[in-house]
C-alpha cells in the first residue's frame, strides 16, 4: 500500500451501496455515525464474505444502543454479558463472539455498526 | 646540524595532527558534557549507586562486557585488537620520556607482542566485515579504510620490530625534540616514515570519525546513569524551563 | 477486512541468523495522521512546504537537547554486534531492520548536514541528503522499531535505537508526517483522559459491571471505586484493562488484592490511562502533558500513593520518567515507592502473609512468563537491580504450581519484544507484528514441547493484545495469553468467599471459558 505524505488529504474514500455513497476511512469505518443504515452494514459484511444473520444483528444493535448512551463501544465483558442475556447464557462468552465476528467483536462488529474503531492497546 | 626537509615536514605534520586531535577531541567532549540528558535511560538492570556505575563502566572499558554478550567472534577480535593496541601504546611511551620509567622497560617485550595481537584482531575484524553479509551491508568505504589504515600501521610496526629494525635512538630524539620544540632529524627510512605518516593521519581522523566511540562510551546515558529515578528527581535545564511556562 | 497477503514465518528448530533480503519490508507503512490527529499535539496537519529545512533544523535542535542522540550518532563503529538482535530483523530478514541499519537511516543524514566528513566526503562515510526517498524510508522503518531496547543491551556503547527512532518520529511529526495510530490516541488522552476515548460514564458502567461479576462469582462485594476522594491509592492502569481480554481479568485481580489487603483505592476518570504514547513519538512536551494528568488527579483526589497496573511502556514512563515529568511528589506518602507497580504491591503482601491462595485453582494451566521489553530493560521493581525479573515470577509462583521459564537468551534482559510495542499495535502493521513475534513464538513453542506449557503470562497491555492477535498465526489459540493478576485473581481466597470446595470445578474461574475454547 502506498502512503503518499506528499499528498495527504482529510477525506479518504467512499463506499457505494444501492446508489448511496458513504464516506469511510482507510480501514473502511464509516466517517459519520449518523450516516449508518442497515444497507451499509449488510454491504460491509457481504464484502467480507459473511452475510449478517439475526445473531449478528443482536450484537450490532446493542453496540449502537450502547454507543448512543456512552459515546464509546462497550468493553468486551460488557458485550458478552449483554449477549448472554439476549441470546442465552451459553452464548455469553467471547468465544461465541469470535465465531460471529472472526476479526474480533470489538473491531469487526464496530465497523458494521458504523462505530469508530476502538483505539489504544486493544 | 642541518634539519632535512623530510624531518621538517614530519615535524609539521605531527604538530598539526596533535593540534587537530586535541582540539577536535576536547570540543567533542565538551559538546557531550554540555548536552543535557533530560531523561533517565540506563539500560536495565542498572547499578543503583554511583560506585556501581563505575564498576559497570569498567567492565565495559576493560572487558567489553556487552560485546561479549552479543558476538563472541567480534568480541575476540575486537578485544585482541584493543588490548594489543593498549600494550603497544604503553610500549611506545619510551619514545616520549627520558629516562624511561622502569615499568615501561619491563613491559617492552609484551608491548612488542601486542602488535601481533593487533594484527590478528584486525585481520579477523576485516574478514568479518567482508564475509558476513550483515556486516558487509552496514559498512561504508570508510569502515574498510579505517581497518586498512590500522592494519598498515600495525604491519609497518611489526616489520620494524621483528624484521627490519629501525634507528630507535634517532626516532626517540626526534620525538623528544618535537616535545621540546627543538626539532631533530628523523631517519629517512621509508617504512618508518610511512608508519609515522599513517599514525598522524589516524590522529587527524580521530575526532571526525567513528573513533569517537572512545570518549562516547563514557557519555553514553544507557551505561553511565544510576538507576535511582524514583528516589531522586532528575531534571535537565531545558525541561526545568519548560515547567515555568 | 484484515489484509492477510503475507506468509507467517515458519518456526525454526534451530534459530540461525537469517540471510538478509533487501527491501522486503519497504512497503510496510502505517496510516498517516490527519490534521485532526496532528494539531491537538501541536504538529502541522500535513507536510509543510519547506519540510527539508524544517527537518534539518529540528535534527539540530534535538541533538542539542538529548545527549543520548548526539553521542549515539557519533559513536557507532559498525561492529555488527546488534545486527541479529532485533526481532523485526529476525522475523522479516530486511536488512534495514538491523538496529545499526535503522540508525543509519538517520545517521547518514546527520553526517551529511552536521559532520565535517559527511559535508566534504559524503560517499566515503555513507552520508546522504535528506530526500523524499530518504523520508519515505524513515517513515517505513522508524515505524518498524518497537523501542524495546534489546539492541542497547548488546551494543558495546549502549547505543539505543529507541532514542534514534523517537528522534526520527519527532522530526517527522514536526514536518507534518505523523503516524495515525499514535497521534490519534494521544489526542484522545488530551481530550478525554485515556487511549480508548472512554468517557467517565462508560467507565463507571464498566466498573459497576465488574463489581456485579465478582460478587456473583465469589459472593464478596469487591469494589471498583471511581473518583473516590481521600482513597489511599490512586490506581493508574492501561485503559485496555477496562476494555479487553485478558486485560480485564488482571484488573479484577488488582481489585481483589486491594480488597483483601484492606487498602482503600480508586481509579480516576481524569487520568484513566497508564500508557503514555508521548514516549513513542519522542515528544517530551506531549509526554509531560499526559503525565501531568496523573499529578492533577492525585492532587484532586488527595491520595497518598500511586500504583500502576500491568502496562509495559507505561511502567517505563512511570518508573523512570514520572518523577522528572510530573514531580516532585512530596505530597504523597514517602514510605512507599512513588510510583509503585501492582506486582510490587502484591509481592509485598504475599511476603507479609497478608493474602491467602489456593494454588490448585490454577492447576489447569502450565505457565511461562514473557518479560515485557520496557519493564525488563527500562525499569525496575523492588529495591534491587533485576527486581523486575524476580518479583513477577515470585508472584506467579505464589499462585501457581506449574511454571517453566523459556530459554535463557529469550527472557529477562535478553527478552524479545512481543512484536507490537512502541506504537505499532495497529492493524495496518499486521504483517510486521506477525513477523516480529517470531522469536518469542519460537521460544514459546520450545517450552510447550519440552514442558507442556499451556499459557503465557504477561504484565503489559500491548503484549496481551498483540499475543491474542498473533497467536492464531502460529497455531496457538488467542486465550493462551493471560494477565499475571488474572492468575492471582484465580487463586486468591477472599475472606467470606463462598465455600471453595463446592465450586473448585472451575465455576468461579474466569479462565474456564477460554480453556474450553483452547
PDB file of N, CA and C in Angstrom, chain C residues 410-446:
ATOM      1  N   UNK C 410      16.167 -15.643  25.815  1.00  0.00           N
ATOM      2  CA  UNK C 410      14.930 -15.003  25.340  1.00  0.00           C
ATOM      3  C   UNK C 410      14.126 -14.394  26.481  1.00  0.00           C
ATOM      4  N   UNK C 411      14.711 -14.365  27.678  1.00  0.00           N
ATOM      5  CA  UNK C 411      13.982 -13.798  28.821  1.00  0.00           C
ATOM      6  C   UNK C 411      14.839 -12.755  29.521  1.00  0.00           C
ATOM      7  N   UNK C 412      14.287 -12.162  30.561  1.00  0.00           N
ATOM      8  CA  UNK C 412      14.981 -11.154  31.355  1.00  0.00           C
ATOM      9  C   UNK C 412      15.591 -10.078  30.457  1.00  0.00           C
ATOM     10  N   UNK C 413      16.865  -9.702  30.662  1.00  0.00           N
ATOM     11  CA  UNK C 413      17.360  -8.578  29.875  1.00  0.00           C
ATOM     12  C   UNK C 413      17.438  -8.910  28.377  1.00  0.00           C
ATOM     13  N   UNK C 414      17.451 -10.193  28.053  1.00  0.00           N
ATOM     14  CA  UNK C 414      17.514 -10.582  26.643  1.00  0.00           C
ATOM     15  C   UNK C 414      16.145 -10.847  26.045  1.00  0.00           C
ATOM     16  N   UNK C 415      15.099 -10.467  26.755  1.00  0.00           N
ATOM     17  CA  UNK C 415      13.747 -10.797  26.295  1.00  0.00           C
ATOM     18  C   UNK C 415      13.452 -10.200  24.920  1.00  0.00           C
ATOM     19  N   UNK C 416      12.623 -10.894  24.171  1.00  0.00           N
ATOM     20  CA  UNK C 416      12.184 -10.371  22.876  1.00  0.00           C
ATOM     21  C   UNK C 416      10.879  -9.612  23.045  1.00  0.00           C
ATOM     22  N   UNK C 417      10.766  -8.528  22.348  1.00  0.00           N
ATOM     23  CA  UNK C 417       9.516  -7.775  22.304  1.00  0.00           C
ATOM     24  C   UNK C 417       8.440  -8.668  21.705  1.00  0.00           C
ATOM     25  N   UNK C 418       7.189  -8.428  22.123  1.00  0.00           N
ATOM     26  CA  UNK C 418       6.053  -9.186  21.605  1.00  0.00           C
ATOM     27  C   UNK C 418       5.865  -8.967  20.109  1.00  0.00           C
ATOM     28  N   UNK C 419       6.379  -7.839  19.605  1.00  0.00           N
ATOM     29  CA  UNK C 419       6.212  -7.520  18.187  1.00  0.00           C
ATOM     30  C   UNK C 419       5.217  -6.390  17.960  1.00  0.00           C
ATOM     31  N   UNK C 420       4.601  -5.899  19.036  1.00  0.00           N
ATOM     32  CA  UNK C 420       3.583  -4.857  18.851  1.00  0.00           C
ATOM     33  C   UNK C 420       3.829  -3.607  19.684  1.00  0.00           C
ATOM     34  N   UNK C 421       5.029  -3.501  20.284  1.00  0.00           N
ATOM     35  CA  UNK C 421       5.295  -2.364  21.170  1.00  0.00           C
ATOM     36  C   UNK C 421       5.627  -1.086  20.419  1.00  0.00           C
ATOM     37  N   UNK C 422       5.820  -0.025  21.172  1.00  0.00           N
ATOM     38  CA  UNK C 422       6.348   1.207  20.596  1.00  0.00           C
ATOM     39  C   UNK C 422       5.436   1.925  19.627  1.00  0.00           C
ATOM     40  N   UNK C 423       4.130   1.683  19.715  1.00  0.00           N
ATOM     41  CA  UNK C 423       3.213   2.381  18.820  1.00  0.00           C
ATOM     42  C   UNK C 423       2.970   1.636  17.512  1.00  0.00           C
ATOM     43  N   UNK C 424       3.188   0.333  17.533  1.00  0.00           N
ATOM     44  CA  UNK C 424       2.997  -0.455  16.308  1.00  0.00           C
ATOM     45  C   UNK C 424       1.815  -1.420  16.418  1.00  0.00           C
ATOM     46  N   UNK C 425       1.062  -1.318  17.517  1.00  0.00           N
ATOM     47  CA  UNK C 425      -0.026  -2.265  17.765  1.00  0.00           C
ATOM     48  C   UNK C 425      -1.272  -1.841  16.987  1.00  0.00           C
ATOM     49  N   UNK C 426      -1.134  -1.826  15.680  1.00  0.00           N
ATOM     50  CA  UNK C 426      -2.245  -1.353  14.870  1.00  0.00           C
ATOM     51  C   UNK C 426      -2.436  -2.283  13.682  1.00  0.00           C
ATOM     52  N   UNK C 427      -3.677  -2.430  13.247  1.00  0.00           N
ATOM     53  CA  UNK C 427      -3.981  -3.404  12.200  1.00  0.00           C
ATOM     54  C   UNK C 427      -3.258  -3.125  10.891  1.00  0.00           C
ATOM     55  N   UNK C 428      -2.938  -1.844  10.651  1.00  0.00           N
ATOM     56  CA  UNK C 428      -2.263  -1.540   9.383  1.00  0.00           C
ATOM     57  C   UNK C 428      -0.806  -2.014   9.383  1.00  0.00           C
ATOM     58  N   UNK C 429      -0.323  -2.539  10.517  1.00  0.00           N
ATOM     59  CA  UNK C 429       1.033  -3.094  10.548  1.00  0.00           C
ATOM     60  C   UNK C 429       1.006  -4.586  10.882  1.00  0.00           C
ATOM     61  N   UNK C 430      -0.086  -5.258  10.500  1.00  0.00           N
ATOM     62  CA  UNK C 430      -0.268  -6.658  10.899  1.00  0.00           C
ATOM     63  C   UNK C 430       0.867  -7.565  10.427  1.00  0.00           C
ATOM     64  N   UNK C 431       1.327  -7.359   9.206  1.00  0.00           N
ATOM     65  CA  UNK C 431       2.398  -8.222   8.694  1.00  0.00           C
ATOM     66  C   UNK C 431       3.635  -8.100   9.575  1.00  0.00           C
ATOM     67  N   UNK C 432       3.980  -6.854   9.903  1.00  0.00           N
ATOM     68  CA  UNK C 432       5.144  -6.602  10.744  1.00  0.00           C
ATOM     69  C   UNK C 432       4.967  -7.245  12.119  1.00  0.00           C
ATOM     70  N   UNK C 433       3.766  -7.119  12.668  1.00  0.00           N
ATOM     71  CA  UNK C 433       3.512  -7.654  14.004  1.00  0.00           C
ATOM     72  C   UNK C 433       3.632  -9.169  14.020  1.00  0.00           C
ATOM     73  N   UNK C 434       3.104  -9.812  13.001  1.00  0.00           N
ATOM     74  CA  UNK C 434       3.171 -11.276  12.958  1.00  0.00           C
ATOM     75  C   UNK C 434       4.629 -11.715  12.806  1.00  0.00           C
ATOM     76  N   UNK C 435       5.339 -11.074  11.890  1.00  0.00           N
ATOM     77  CA  UNK C 435       6.726 -11.473  11.648  1.00  0.00           C
ATOM     78  C   UNK C 435       7.622 -11.146  12.844  1.00  0.00           C
ATOM     79  N   UNK C 436       7.354 -10.005  13.460  1.00  0.00           N
ATOM     80  CA  UNK C 436       8.176  -9.603  14.604  1.00  0.00           C
ATOM     81  C   UNK C 436       7.990 -10.489  15.826  1.00  0.00           C
ATOM     82  N   UNK C 437       6.896 -11.224  15.853  1.00  0.00           N
ATOM     83  CA  UNK C 437       6.628 -12.099  17.001  1.00  0.00           C
ATOM     84  C   UNK C 437       7.411 -13.402  16.907  1.00  0.00           C
ATOM     85  N   UNK C 438       8.027 -13.637  15.758  1.00  0.00           N
ATOM     86  CA  UNK C 438       8.662 -14.943  15.524  1.00  0.00           C
ATOM     87  C   UNK C 438       9.589 -15.420  16.653  1.00  0.00           C
ATOM     88  N   UNK C 439      10.560 -14.603  17.090  1.00  0.00           N
ATOM     89  CA  UNK C 439      11.476 -15.127  18.116  1.00  0.00           C
ATOM     90  C   UNK C 439      10.751 -15.537  19.406  1.00  0.00           C
ATOM     91  N   UNK C 440       9.756 -14.774  19.811  1.00  0.00           N
ATOM     92  CA  UNK C 440       9.008 -15.149  21.006  1.00  0.00           C
ATOM     93  C   UNK C 440       8.211 -16.426  20.770  1.00  0.00           C
ATOM     94  N   UNK C 441       7.627 -16.545  19.571  1.00  0.00           N
ATOM     95  CA  UNK C 441       6.841 -17.732  19.254  1.00  0.00           C
ATOM     96  C   UNK C 441       7.717 -18.980  19.262  1.00  0.00           C
ATOM     97  N   UNK C 442       8.953 -18.831  18.784  1.00  0.00           N
ATOM     98  CA  UNK C 442       9.862 -19.989  18.789  1.00  0.00           C
ATOM     99  C   UNK C 442      10.202 -20.414  20.205  1.00  0.00           C
ATOM    100  N   UNK C 443      10.458 -19.423  21.057  1.00  0.00           N
ATOM    101  CA  UNK C 443      10.801 -19.743  22.446  1.00  0.00           C
ATOM    102  C   UNK C 443       9.611 -20.376  23.159  1.00  0.00           C
ATOM    103  N   UNK C 444       8.428 -19.870  22.839  1.00  0.00           N
ATOM    104  CA  UNK C 444       7.227 -20.423  23.457  1.00  0.00           C
ATOM    105  C   UNK C 444       6.986 -21.849  22.973  1.00  0.00           C
ATOM    106  N   UNK C 445       7.120 -22.035  21.679  1.00  0.00           N
ATOM    107  CA  UNK C 445       6.922 -23.362  21.101  1.00  0.00           C
ATOM    108  C   UNK C 445       7.822 -24.381  21.812  1.00  0.00           C
ATOM    109  N   UNK C 446       9.052 -23.961  22.101  1.00  0.00           N
ATOM    110  CA  UNK C 446      10.018 -24.860  22.740  1.00  0.00           C
ATOM    111  C   UNK C 446       9.535 -25.298  24.139  1.00  0.00           C
TER     112      UNK C 446
END
